[in-house]
Amino acid sequence: MARLPYLPQTQTDVEAMLRRIGVKSLEDLYSDVPAEFLHKGAYALPDAMSEQEIRDCFAALAAMNASLKVFVGQGAYDHYTPSVIPYLCSRSEFLTAYTPYQCEISQGTLRYIFEYQSLLCELTGLDVCNASMYDGPTAAAEAMMMAVASARKKTRVLVSATLLPQVLEVVKTYAKFHGVELGMLKADNGQTSLKALQEELASGDVAGVLVPSVNRYGIVEDHSGFADAIHAQKSLLLEYCDPSALAVVKTPGEWDADVAVGEGQSLGLPLSYGGPYVGFMTVKKEHMRKMPGRIVGQTVDGEGRRSFVLTLQAREQHIKREKATSNICSNESLMALWVTIYLSLMGPEGLREVNMMSTDGAHYLKAELLKTGKFEDVYPHKPFLKEFVLKPVAESPAALHERLEKAGFFAAWPLEEGLVSFCVTEKRTKEETDALVCAIKEG
Amino acid sequence: MKYYDKLIFELSREGRCGFSLPQNRYPAAPELPAAVKRSSALNLPEVSEPDVVRHYTNLSQMNFGVDTGFYPLGSCTMKYNPKINEEISSLPGFASQHPLVEDALVPGVRKVYEKMNEALGAITGMHAFTFAPCAGAHGELTGLMIMRQYHMSRGDMARTKVIVPDSAHGTNPASAAVCGLQVVQVKSLENGRIDVEALKPLLGPDIAGIMMTNPNTLGLFETQIKEIASLVHGAGGLLYYDGANMNPLMGVVRPGDMGFDIMHLNLHKTFSTPHGGGGPGSGPVGVAKHLEGCLKQLRVSGFHGNFGVILKAYAYILSLGKDHLKKVGQYSVLGANYIKECLKDVYKLPIEGVCKHEFVFDGLINDGAREGVPGATTLDVAKRLLDYGFHAPTIYFPLLFHQALMIEPTETESKDTLDAFIEVMRKIAAEAAEDPNILHEAPHNTPISRPDETAAARNPILKFQDTL
């Protein structure tokens, strides 16, 4: 049997401690548990493994998985992660800390969260950011609940059909149990329809409206007129964003949105089969006290030194208990650090270049694919960045997708409307993109 | 730890950069139309790679983690985080997988989920798990959704209330409220356990179920769990198990065997994955067989939950195997009882008897209060512990006691560490008796002294150069 190196107790220690407690055996420590609940016999688990066996076991599991060139986004983007990030995030002072309850020995965590908040406010053009959420879709659900809590008697929230499917599904789940009525906003030529929005708002019972900044088709949406229409009904505009793209597209602040939420994964987090990622939420300052989650604020210590603390805690679950409008407690702090370091390294130029290279690559791929004659361009004049959709005319979306998988590409993600979605990030070289086009031609 | 005062923005110099990208070989795409283009400035820091490395290294040195020292934070199970597990979660065969890739292409990934489902089932006695929840509170919410879904699927729409003990974690009532359930509180007895007589009249056709943690937040086993389960089930309700306190039961007792229908686990507590300064966690939810259908219908996060965390927890389970599992539970209980017995002559122990993985003191027996000098509080004790190189226990929780100090040592701490902690706790008690001001003014040796939290809330500065 392999030993377990994580337990420091010696036999002598155990005996001494039992004596001090005044019991005879470890079993006696469970004398308050009814005997029928004490598990009898062995647990149905494998034998304990040594570190070497564990390493081999996981190396084998990792090797079983395909290694495909990723040309799909749909809410998870294969951007490059500079080595500095995992290096710094693995520092155990960050990694093995709990939530910064004791601020005097948690200034490291509190400072990077303050930086994270500042960076996300800068990207989104809004005033206040919380310390992070689980992921984009749950952040969207929290924004929905926040809109309803702010609006008091209005219980309807409008969501755009152009949001990513996982966002719509998670929002629907939360809405069902939280007692929120959802209204679906139709798309018009690939983007949320202003006309549909105006019609839906007329009922006067809308607490908030959730629309994507860059949508599931990759289209950069034009939200001109949205905020005026929404604010006229005293409802909130909630923008769902890809924060990487906010370096170049109009910000929630510029659209006069009340709340911005989204998936922070595009800021250098590995794909990691969907998690851990990091959701974000920023709001206009008038909504600060309705915001869920932890918030870090600046203050001074007894000697007047700049210090950071968890603040505005009256909003939070551990104070409000059953009166809370959010139950979030743990967030994704380490991933917020990841994003903070990413944005520090990239700076304004780096983030713009990442967007430019990805956009150039996507536009190139789209043009090359159209040249093959195997696709129809369904949204020819809509602006897009790294992601776009086409309609395959020679084969079904599913058949195309599977064929490409066999050729080593994760590409042409089928959407239910008979479309396929492609994405190019700065990680995809022109050779790889050309190879994808070749593979598509050959079929 | 030494004080370091920079923010990354203050290191910024125009023209500096910390990135390098390959040459762009694609033709230039057309510019975005002005209507959708960002026009405001983008004031991100401009810093070099060495600037970044030094800055965050300096920040890290103002932080205390499990690797720094003893972290007896009650209900948080701050055990050692094995290093091999970090290595595993970053293997490219896992880390580079897109979440939408079909199951058949990632059999190694799917196997981890499948094996974790089996292992957690074996450890808890539950039938099936969902791994979508990203944290404990997220698991609670998911579990309550399953509870409601179950009743609704049977056409039983009247069950809109959930019973929560007064000792419950704050997330319990908050999760219930978010799930659209009304919270009914059941009080605790003098002995810290749920008052079964007070529970009985609460049960009825409007009760969806009860949320419990066993052992409860006082670290006490709910000895009447069998009767509670039978009463709640008899009234048509379900039992939810808050797995935050699962550690002492590892290898000894299974929640499924005690009658619980739904539970969550905190992989970042019981299963050793690092807490990362407040996440990422993972809060898988397990259900009994009759609830499996409800489990599968709910989408509560973007993709497959925090896969990277699940991987680490699976590696931990393999290191335990069936051989060491029981030691985790037993040694966590041993350590807690040892500290309790060694300190109860100087700190108030409100409830005598054997505890599980944690216990609660209600402040100092002699707080040193005298004419003109208020006594040392639990906050003071906590802050003084920081001076001696220990993290503080959880304080002012549970709410049942005014001066609660909740101590959870975990099984990965040696007797030597526990003895050192006990010695310091006794020393602090002696200091309080002699001159409580030493404690009122603590901490003295940390990067900052006690900050002005009132000012932080009254005049919120929530981002760089804020002038709210």
XYZ file of N, CA, C and O in Angstrom, chain A residues 2 9 27 29-30 32 36-37 39 43 46-49 55 65-66 73 76 84 91-93 95-98 102 104-109 111 114-115 117-118 122-123 135 138 166 169 173-174 176-178 246 248-251 254 272-273 275-276 285 297-303 306 317 321 327 331-334 340 345 360 401 405 428-430 433, chain B residues 3 5-6 8 10 18 24-26 29 36 38-40 43 49 55-56 59-60 63-64 66-67 71 78 87 93 95 97-98 102 105-106 108-110 137-138 148-149 168 170-171 175 177-179 223 226 248 251-252 257 275-280 299-300 302-303 306 308 318 321-324 329-330 356 383 411 448-449 452 461-464 468:
676
model
N 0.544 2.200 -0.882
C 1.324 3.446 -0.882
C 1.027 4.242 0.385
O -0.089 4.228 0.882
N 0.891 12.711 11.511
C 0.742 12.100 12.838
C 1.578 10.828 12.990
O 1.503 9.934 12.146
N -11.767 5.525 17.427
C -13.183 5.166 17.272
C -14.040 5.844 18.348
O -15.190 6.214 18.105
N -13.866 8.686 19.416
C -14.184 10.072 19.058
C -15.512 10.163 18.311
O -16.031 11.243 18.078
N -16.028 9.009 17.909
C -17.316 8.968 17.193
C -18.399 8.323 18.052
O -19.379 7.802 17.548
N -20.617 9.603 19.710
C -21.915 10.285 19.602
C -22.676 9.903 18.329
O -23.826 10.279 18.151
N -25.496 2.496 13.934
C -25.974 2.046 12.617
C -25.439 2.907 11.464
O -25.451 2.486 10.318
N -24.976 4.122 11.774
C -24.467 4.989 10.706
C -22.959 4.884 10.509
O -22.408 5.490 9.600
N -19.867 3.401 9.082
C -19.706 2.567 7.891
C -18.923 1.302 8.207
O -17.875 1.355 8.838
N -14.491 0.791 1.861
C -15.125 1.665 0.883
C -14.793 1.160 -0.523
O -13.701 0.634 -0.759
N -10.392 2.499 -5.122
C -9.158 1.767 -5.465
C -8.154 1.808 -4.318
O -8.335 2.538 -3.341
N -7.080 1.019 -4.454
C -5.992 1.084 -3.472
C -5.312 2.450 -3.582
O -5.290 3.056 -4.645
N -4.744 2.890 -2.474
C -4.032 4.172 -2.487
C -2.872 4.114 -3.481
O -2.169 3.120 -3.565
N -2.706 5.205 -4.217
C -1.625 5.257 -5.204
C -0.486 6.139 -4.713
O -0.720 7.138 -4.032
N 0.890 10.151 -11.178
C 1.391 10.880 -12.353
C 1.196 10.046 -13.619
O 0.704 10.551 -14.627
N -6.904 11.852 -24.921
C -7.727 12.911 -25.507
C -7.150 13.402 -26.826
O -5.933 13.465 -26.991
N -8.049 13.734 -27.739
C -7.617 14.221 -29.046
C -6.898 15.555 -28.895
O -7.142 16.308 -27.961
N -15.091 29.106 -31.156
C -15.124 29.936 -29.958
C -16.378 29.622 -29.167
O -16.375 28.781 -28.299
N -15.723 30.262 -25.509
C -14.452 29.774 -24.948
C -13.385 29.935 -26.032
O -13.468 29.287 -27.068
N 4.416 33.841 -17.786
C 4.469 34.563 -16.511
C 3.202 34.316 -15.669
O 3.263 34.271 -14.449
N 2.265 30.773 -7.172
C 2.900 31.134 -5.891
C 1.944 30.763 -4.763
O 0.786 31.181 -4.749
N 2.455 29.988 -3.827
C 1.512 29.408 -2.868
C 0.892 30.443 -1.933
O -0.161 30.203 -1.375
N 1.506 31.619 -1.800
C 0.878 32.654 -0.968
C -0.456 33.095 -1.579
O -1.372 33.479 -0.862
N -2.060 31.000 -4.037
C -2.801 29.768 -4.332
C -3.443 29.158 -3.097
O -4.567 28.664 -3.154
N -2.728 29.159 -1.965
C -3.217 28.409 -0.807
C -3.856 29.301 0.259
O -4.032 28.887 1.396
N -4.199 30.529 -0.118
C -4.901 31.418 0.818
C -6.401 31.201 0.699
O -6.903 30.792 -0.346
N -7.118 31.502 1.788
C -8.580 31.506 1.725
C -9.026 32.913 1.329
O -8.205 33.787 1.035
N -8.948 38.041 6.946
C -8.031 38.749 7.851
C -7.183 39.683 6.987
O -6.121 39.304 6.487
N -5.178 42.083 7.400
C -3.789 42.450 7.727
C -2.778 41.478 7.137
O -1.616 41.838 6.934
N -3.216 40.232 6.871
C -2.292 39.261 6.278
C -2.810 38.789 4.916
O -2.490 37.704 4.449
N -3.636 39.628 4.278
C -4.186 39.286 2.961
C -4.089 40.456 2.001
O -4.869 40.559 1.063
N -3.158 41.359 2.247
C -3.056 42.532 1.384
C -2.701 42.157 -0.056
O -3.031 42.890 -0.987
N -2.027 41.027 -0.239
C -1.699 40.579 -1.599
C -2.963 40.306 -2.393
O -3.174 40.855 -3.481
N -3.837 39.473 -1.839
C -5.103 39.143 -2.503
C -5.946 40.402 -2.687
O -6.477 40.657 -3.769
N -5.116 43.525 -2.824
C -4.574 44.469 -3.810
C -4.810 44.001 -5.235
O -5.170 44.790 -6.103
N -8.368 44.554 -6.152
C -8.595 45.986 -6.415
C -8.102 46.346 -7.822
O -8.766 47.078 -8.567
N -6.952 45.805 -8.192
C -6.437 46.049 -9.551
C -7.369 45.439 -10.601
O -7.662 46.069 -11.626
N -10.557 44.870 -10.296
C -11.763 45.710 -10.372
C -11.505 46.944 -11.246
O -12.329 47.306 -12.081
N -10.334 47.559 -11.043
C -9.990 48.772 -11.796
C -9.881 48.467 -13.294
O -10.360 49.226 -14.135
N -12.197 49.771 -16.427
C -11.587 50.448 -17.577
C -12.048 49.799 -18.891
O -12.393 50.483 -19.849
N -12.068 48.471 -18.925
C -12.477 47.784 -20.156
C -13.939 48.030 -20.473
O -14.304 48.220 -21.628
N -18.693 32.269 -13.645
C -18.400 32.265 -15.086
C -19.355 33.259 -15.759
O -20.185 33.879 -15.072
N -23.325 32.446 -15.366
C -23.884 32.688 -14.029
C -23.847 34.184 -13.707
O -24.717 34.681 -12.998
N -25.425 28.774 -23.998
C -25.185 28.443 -22.579
C -25.613 29.590 -21.671
O -26.028 29.369 -20.532
N -29.453 29.343 -21.481
C -29.912 28.192 -20.685
C -29.718 28.412 -19.189
O -30.593 28.081 -18.391
N -32.612 28.706 -16.293
C -32.651 27.877 -15.077
C -32.869 28.760 -13.849
O -33.749 28.490 -13.026
N -32.055 29.798 -13.724
C -32.170 30.682 -12.552
C -33.548 31.357 -12.539
O -34.171 31.506 -11.493
N -36.400 30.397 -13.737
C -37.485 29.478 -13.389
C -37.667 29.399 -11.867
O -38.785 29.464 -11.365
N -36.555 29.269 -11.149
C -36.666 29.077 -9.703
C -36.759 30.393 -8.942
O -37.297 30.440 -7.846
N -36.237 31.449 -9.543
C -36.242 32.741 -8.856
C -37.557 33.493 -9.105
O -37.770 34.565 -8.558
N -13.560 44.127 -25.849
C -13.884 45.489 -25.404
C -12.736 46.469 -25.627
O -12.930 47.683 -25.542
N -11.610 47.025 -28.418
C -11.865 47.637 -29.725
C -13.329 47.960 -30.003
O -13.625 48.836 -30.801
N -14.270 47.249 -29.365
C -15.682 47.536 -29.653
C -16.240 48.536 -28.637
O -15.667 48.719 -27.552
N -17.340 49.142 -28.990
C -17.988 50.131 -28.133
C -18.267 49.497 -26.770
O -18.733 48.368 -26.689
N -17.991 50.212 -25.710
C -18.086 49.622 -24.375
C -19.509 49.747 -23.824
O -20.280 50.594 -24.279
N -20.139 53.208 -23.037
C -20.463 54.040 -24.202
C -21.897 53.805 -24.695
O -22.515 54.700 -25.265
N -9.227 24.509 -20.836
C -9.448 23.635 -19.688
C -10.845 23.011 -19.632
O -11.449 22.921 -18.565
N -11.357 22.603 -20.785
C -12.640 21.908 -20.881
C -13.773 22.666 -20.176
O -14.697 22.082 -19.640
N -13.495 25.083 -17.568
C -13.347 25.690 -16.251
C -12.116 25.200 -15.519
O -11.590 24.145 -15.847
N -11.629 25.947 -14.555
C -12.223 27.173 -14.034
C -12.059 28.381 -14.957
O -10.992 28.596 -15.491
N -22.379 53.464 -10.845
C -22.260 53.563 -9.384
C -23.591 53.631 -8.651
O -23.687 53.209 -7.507
N -12.309 47.529 -1.273
C -12.194 48.981 -1.268
C -10.897 49.435 -0.622
O -10.261 48.686 0.132
N -10.530 50.671 -0.931
C -9.292 51.236 -0.400
C -9.585 52.042 0.860
O -10.601 52.729 0.949
N -8.663 51.955 1.822
C -8.783 52.762 3.032
C -7.367 52.968 3.587
O -6.390 52.806 2.847
N -7.266 53.338 4.849
C -5.943 53.481 5.473
C -5.909 52.658 6.756
O -6.944 52.399 7.360
N -4.716 52.260 7.160
C -4.597 51.546 8.433
C -4.330 52.560 9.550
O -4.360 53.784 9.325
N -4.057 52.056 10.748
C -3.865 52.914 11.913
C -2.732 53.915 11.739
O -2.733 54.985 12.352
N -1.761 53.583 10.891
C -0.623 54.485 10.667
C -0.804 55.326 9.401
O 0.146 55.955 8.937
N -1.853 53.256 2.951
C -2.887 52.765 2.031
C -3.110 51.271 2.268
O -2.161 50.483 2.278
N -24.490 37.727 1.433
C -25.311 36.633 1.966
C -25.091 36.392 3.447
O -26.031 36.104 4.176
N -28.532 36.924 4.874
C -29.112 35.582 4.988
C -30.353 35.451 4.101
O -30.233 35.647 2.887
N -26.558 34.474 -3.501
C -25.963 33.617 -2.470
C -24.463 33.453 -2.697
O -23.833 32.641 -2.057
N -15.707 33.118 -5.009
C -15.776 33.610 -6.383
C -14.745 32.835 -7.190
O -14.631 31.634 -7.044
N -14.002 33.488 -8.045
C -12.966 32.818 -8.807
C -11.703 33.661 -8.664
O -11.097 34.078 -9.637
N -11.321 33.900 -7.417
C -10.267 34.850 -7.119
C -8.966 34.606 -7.884
O -8.385 35.523 -8.462
N -8.511 33.365 -7.895
C -7.236 33.078 -8.555
C -7.323 33.364 -10.058
O -6.355 33.807 -10.667
N -5.824 39.669 -14.249
C -5.121 40.900 -13.881
C -3.700 40.895 -14.436
O -3.238 41.888 -15.008
N 0.329 42.501 -18.533
C 1.350 42.168 -19.532
C 0.974 42.717 -20.902
O 1.815 43.272 -21.614
N -8.027 39.796 -38.245
C -7.445 39.619 -39.583
C -7.538 38.147 -40.002
O -7.896 37.827 -41.138
N -18.586 19.281 -39.782
C -17.894 19.349 -38.495
C -17.163 18.028 -38.204
O -15.985 18.026 -37.840
N -13.071 17.136 -37.882
C -12.509 16.528 -36.677
C -11.547 15.406 -37.054
O -10.464 15.285 -36.491
N -3.623 30.934 -33.973
C -3.694 30.175 -35.226
C -2.812 30.823 -36.283
O -3.057 31.965 -36.692
N -1.818 30.080 -36.720
C -0.928 30.623 -37.744
C -1.623 30.593 -39.101
O -2.613 29.877 -39.288
N -1.079 31.352 -40.033
C -1.666 31.372 -41.375
C -1.567 29.974 -41.996
O -2.474 29.537 -42.700
N -4.435 27.960 -40.740
C -5.687 28.419 -41.349
C -5.770 27.931 -42.793
O -6.820 27.450 -43.239
N 5.508 45.445 4.184
C 4.560 46.310 3.479
C 5.143 46.728 2.135
O 6.303 47.103 2.021
N 3.802 49.083 -1.266
C 2.678 49.984 -1.496
C 2.278 50.234 -2.943
O 1.437 51.061 -3.221
N 2.871 49.560 -3.904
C 2.551 49.927 -5.291
C 1.269 49.256 -5.801
O 0.885 48.183 -5.344
N -0.233 48.229 -9.761
C 0.371 48.010 -11.082
C 0.274 49.275 -11.953
O 1.168 49.571 -12.742
N 0.681 52.251 -11.080
C 1.705 53.235 -10.724
C 3.077 52.883 -11.289
O 3.998 53.689 -11.227
N 4.818 44.277 -21.998
C 5.130 42.996 -21.365
C 4.693 41.811 -22.200
O 4.503 40.730 -21.667
N 2.145 39.183 -37.641
C 0.822 38.992 -38.239
C 0.984 38.788 -39.744
O 1.365 39.703 -40.464
N 0.691 37.580 -40.224
C 0.853 37.276 -41.656
C -0.462 37.304 -42.426
O -0.529 36.901 -43.579
N -1.490 37.729 -41.766
C -2.784 37.814 -42.450
C -2.945 39.201 -43.069
O -2.431 40.191 -42.539
N -7.816 43.219 -42.031
C -9.281 43.206 -42.133
C -9.781 44.639 -42.171
O -9.082 45.553 -41.724
N -19.923 51.056 -33.905
C -19.716 49.986 -32.922
C -18.282 49.940 -32.411
O -17.862 49.002 -31.745
N -14.950 51.199 -30.250
C -14.599 51.876 -29.005
C -13.968 53.226 -29.316
O -13.024 53.286 -30.116
N -14.466 54.282 -28.684
C -13.836 55.583 -28.915
C -13.122 56.092 -27.663
O -12.259 56.957 -27.757
N -13.471 55.536 -26.495
C -12.803 56.030 -25.284
C -11.389 55.451 -25.171
O -11.087 54.393 -25.723
N -6.987 52.851 -20.813
C -5.888 53.092 -19.876
C -5.491 51.841 -19.098
O -5.681 51.762 -17.892
N 7.750 42.805 -18.576
C 7.596 41.511 -17.897
C 8.292 41.490 -16.530
O 7.679 41.045 -15.555
N 6.340 42.908 -9.192
C 5.156 43.481 -8.526
C 4.318 42.381 -7.863
O 3.987 42.463 -6.675
N 3.981 41.339 -8.622
C 3.103 40.307 -8.047
C 3.833 39.434 -7.041
O 3.212 38.901 -6.118
N 3.509 41.486 -3.990
C 2.139 41.372 -3.452
C 1.969 40.045 -2.718
O 1.390 39.983 -1.635
N 2.491 38.983 -3.325
C 2.295 37.654 -2.712
C 2.902 37.617 -1.317
O 2.413 36.909 -0.443
N 0.773 38.093 1.758
C -0.326 37.135 1.883
C 0.063 35.950 2.742
O 1.227 35.530 2.737
N -0.925 35.395 3.421
C -0.729 34.215 4.260
C -1.533 33.067 3.645
O -2.721 33.224 3.365
N -1.934 28.428 3.363
C -1.701 27.170 4.090
C -0.217 26.796 4.042
O 0.322 26.226 4.988
N 0.426 27.134 2.938
C 1.855 26.820 2.828
C 2.704 27.730 3.712
O 3.869 27.438 3.969
N -3.692 27.398 9.631
C -4.837 28.170 9.143
C -6.115 27.572 9.733
O -6.887 26.935 9.030
N -9.026 24.140 5.854
C -7.809 24.576 5.174
C -6.704 23.531 5.338
O -5.728 23.738 6.062
N 0.238 20.041 -10.965
C 0.932 19.631 -12.189
C -0.057 18.921 -13.127
O -0.067 19.170 -14.329
N -3.034 17.775 -22.398
C -4.132 16.898 -22.814
C -5.442 17.229 -22.120
O -6.521 16.871 -22.584
N -5.698 20.672 -20.310
C -5.845 22.137 -20.280
C -6.198 22.732 -21.641
O -6.739 23.828 -21.710
N -8.284 21.457 -23.899
C -9.536 20.958 -24.478
C -10.632 22.015 -24.491
O -10.972 22.577 -23.451
N -11.194 22.216 -25.680
C -12.336 23.118 -25.797
C -13.564 22.436 -25.163
O -13.770 21.238 -25.367
N -16.749 16.920 -28.552
C -17.611 15.773 -28.274
C -16.938 14.788 -27.325
O -15.722 14.583 -27.366
N -14.202 12.262 -28.357
C -12.842 12.717 -28.663
C -12.000 12.950 -27.408
O -10.792 13.105 -27.490
N -12.660 13.011 -26.268
C -11.927 13.254 -25.020
C -12.254 12.165 -23.979
O -12.716 12.458 -22.880
N -10.396 10.503 -22.089
C -9.660 10.658 -20.833
C -10.335 11.646 -19.901
O -10.385 11.449 -18.685
N -10.883 12.708 -20.476
C -11.614 13.704 -19.691
C -12.894 13.082 -19.134
O -13.198 13.187 -17.947
N -13.623 12.398 -19.998
C -14.896 11.810 -19.564
C -14.677 10.756 -18.482
O -15.484 10.590 -17.588
N -21.741 27.339 -2.395
C -23.045 28.009 -2.431
C -23.763 27.719 -3.745
O -24.987 27.606 -3.788
N -22.994 27.575 -4.804
C -23.574 27.240 -6.113
C -24.159 25.829 -6.064
O -25.216 25.559 -6.641
N -36.804 21.401 -5.490
C -38.055 21.982 -5.997
C -38.538 21.264 -7.251
O -39.729 21.010 -7.423
N -37.576 20.953 -8.120
C -37.901 20.250 -9.365
C -38.605 18.927 -9.055
O -39.574 18.555 -9.707
N -27.076 27.493 10.865
C -26.634 27.189 9.497
C -25.647 28.213 8.946
O -25.623 29.366 9.366
N -24.357 30.979 6.441
C -25.131 32.084 5.875
C -25.597 31.825 4.458
O -26.619 32.353 4.018
N -24.841 31.007 3.750
C -25.247 30.713 2.373
C -26.528 29.903 2.319
O -27.247 29.970 1.322
N -29.177 30.858 -0.319
C -29.421 29.965 -1.456
C -30.908 29.675 -1.578
O -31.453 29.626 -2.685
N -33.389 31.558 -0.626
C -34.083 32.749 -1.120
C -33.893 32.905 -2.628
O -34.841 33.191 -3.357
N -32.661 32.684 -3.105
C -32.391 32.805 -4.536
C -33.196 31.754 -5.308
O -33.651 31.979 -6.423
N -33.400 30.600 -4.694
C -34.144 29.511 -5.334
C -35.652 29.708 -5.228
O -36.424 28.869 -5.659
N -27.178 14.102 16.759
C -27.392 12.714 17.180
C -28.793 12.203 16.849
O -29.012 11.013 16.742
N -31.560 10.398 12.750
C -32.463 9.354 12.261
C -33.923 9.795 12.431
O -34.739 9.652 11.525
N -14.862 15.441 8.704
C -14.758 14.473 9.803
C -15.457 13.155 9.494
O -15.200 12.156 10.177
N -14.602 8.468 5.402
C -14.200 7.113 5.759
C -14.890 6.559 6.986
O -14.557 5.458 7.448
N -15.836 7.310 7.554
C -16.489 6.855 8.787
C -18.018 6.804 8.642
O -18.651 5.811 8.992
N -26.326 7.316 3.949
C -26.801 6.324 4.911
C -27.610 6.970 6.039
O -28.374 6.294 6.728
N -7.729 26.908 -2.286
C -8.842 27.847 -2.337
C -8.538 29.095 -3.156
O -9.429 29.866 -3.483
N -7.276 29.322 -3.486
C -6.940 30.388 -4.427
C -7.312 31.790 -3.986
O -7.578 32.645 -4.821
N -7.371 32.036 -2.669
C -7.726 33.373 -2.195
C -9.206 33.682 -2.389
O -9.609 34.839 -2.405
N -10.023 32.629 -2.523
C -11.463 32.838 -2.700
C -11.970 32.214 -3.989
O -12.856 32.754 -4.640
N -11.433 31.105 -4.379
C -11.874 30.380 -5.573
C -10.765 30.299 -6.596
O -9.771 31.009 -6.461
N -10.841 29.416 -7.563
C -12.010 28.615 -7.934
C -12.273 27.444 -6.991
O -11.348 26.760 -6.581
N -29.237 23.133 -16.022
C -27.960 23.708 -16.453
C -27.687 24.934 -15.593
O -28.372 25.944 -15.707
N -26.669 24.848 -14.740
C -26.405 25.939 -13.798
C -25.079 26.649 -14.046
O -24.747 27.601 -13.353
N -21.819 27.397 -17.367
C -21.582 27.435 -18.799
C -21.358 26.074 -19.439
O -22.007 25.723 -20.422
N -20.440 25.289 -18.872
C -20.085 24.049 -19.552
C -20.133 22.848 -18.609
O -21.214 22.372 -18.287
N -16.001 23.294 -12.983
C -14.580 23.634 -12.924
C -13.717 22.390 -13.081
O -13.178 21.843 -12.109
N -10.760 21.782 -14.096
C -9.394 21.811 -13.548
C -9.371 21.478 -12.061
O -8.433 20.847 -11.562
N -7.306 9.463 -5.357
C -6.447 8.314 -5.685
C -5.309 8.179 -4.676
O -4.870 7.067 -4.380
N -7.190 6.595 -1.600
C -7.659 5.229 -1.814
C -8.515 4.775 -0.656
O -8.881 5.563 0.224
N -8.852 3.498 -0.653
C -9.681 3.011 0.456
C -8.871 2.904 1.741
O -9.425 2.840 2.835
N -7.545 2.909 1.602
C -6.679 2.685 2.764
C -6.605 3.869 3.720
O -6.583 3.692 4.925
N -6.509 5.086 3.168
C -6.243 6.252 4.018
C -7.464 7.131 4.280
O -7.387 8.074 5.053
N -10.775 11.563 8.169
C -11.843 11.887 9.108
C -11.358 11.819 10.542
O -11.515 12.786 11.316
N -10.721 10.720 10.897
C -10.337 10.500 12.299
C -9.328 11.530 12.799
O -9.471 12.066 13.899
N -16.553 17.150 16.539
C -16.051 16.512 15.336
C -14.822 17.295 14.836
O -13.913 17.504 15.574
N -6.825 39.013 16.021
C -5.776 39.900 15.508
C -4.428 39.622 16.183
O -3.373 39.723 15.559
N -6.607 17.494 9.357
C -5.752 16.327 9.603
C -4.324 16.506 9.123
O -3.470 15.680 9.438
N 0.186 45.640 7.528
C -0.598 46.815 7.926
C -1.199 46.537 9.296
O -1.308 45.387 9.712
N -1.566 47.606 10.005
C -2.324 47.427 11.242
C -3.811 47.462 10.887
O -4.161 47.526 9.716
N -9.159 51.163 8.616
C -10.391 51.877 8.924
C -11.493 51.376 7.987
O -11.666 51.871 6.873
N -13.841 53.711 -2.216
C -12.850 53.850 -3.288
C -12.646 52.440 -3.807
O -12.011 51.610 -3.169
N -13.247 52.165 -4.973
C -13.354 50.779 -5.421
C -12.542 50.494 -6.669
O -12.537 49.390 -7.181
N -11.886 51.541 -7.179
C -10.952 51.318 -8.275
C -9.885 52.397 -8.252
O -10.015 53.399 -7.534
N -8.817 52.171 -9.032
C -7.678 53.081 -9.046
C -8.122 54.492 -9.420
O -8.866 54.682 -10.376
N -15.179 58.534 -5.905
C -16.627 58.378 -5.712
C -17.144 59.331 -4.636
O -16.498 59.478 -3.612
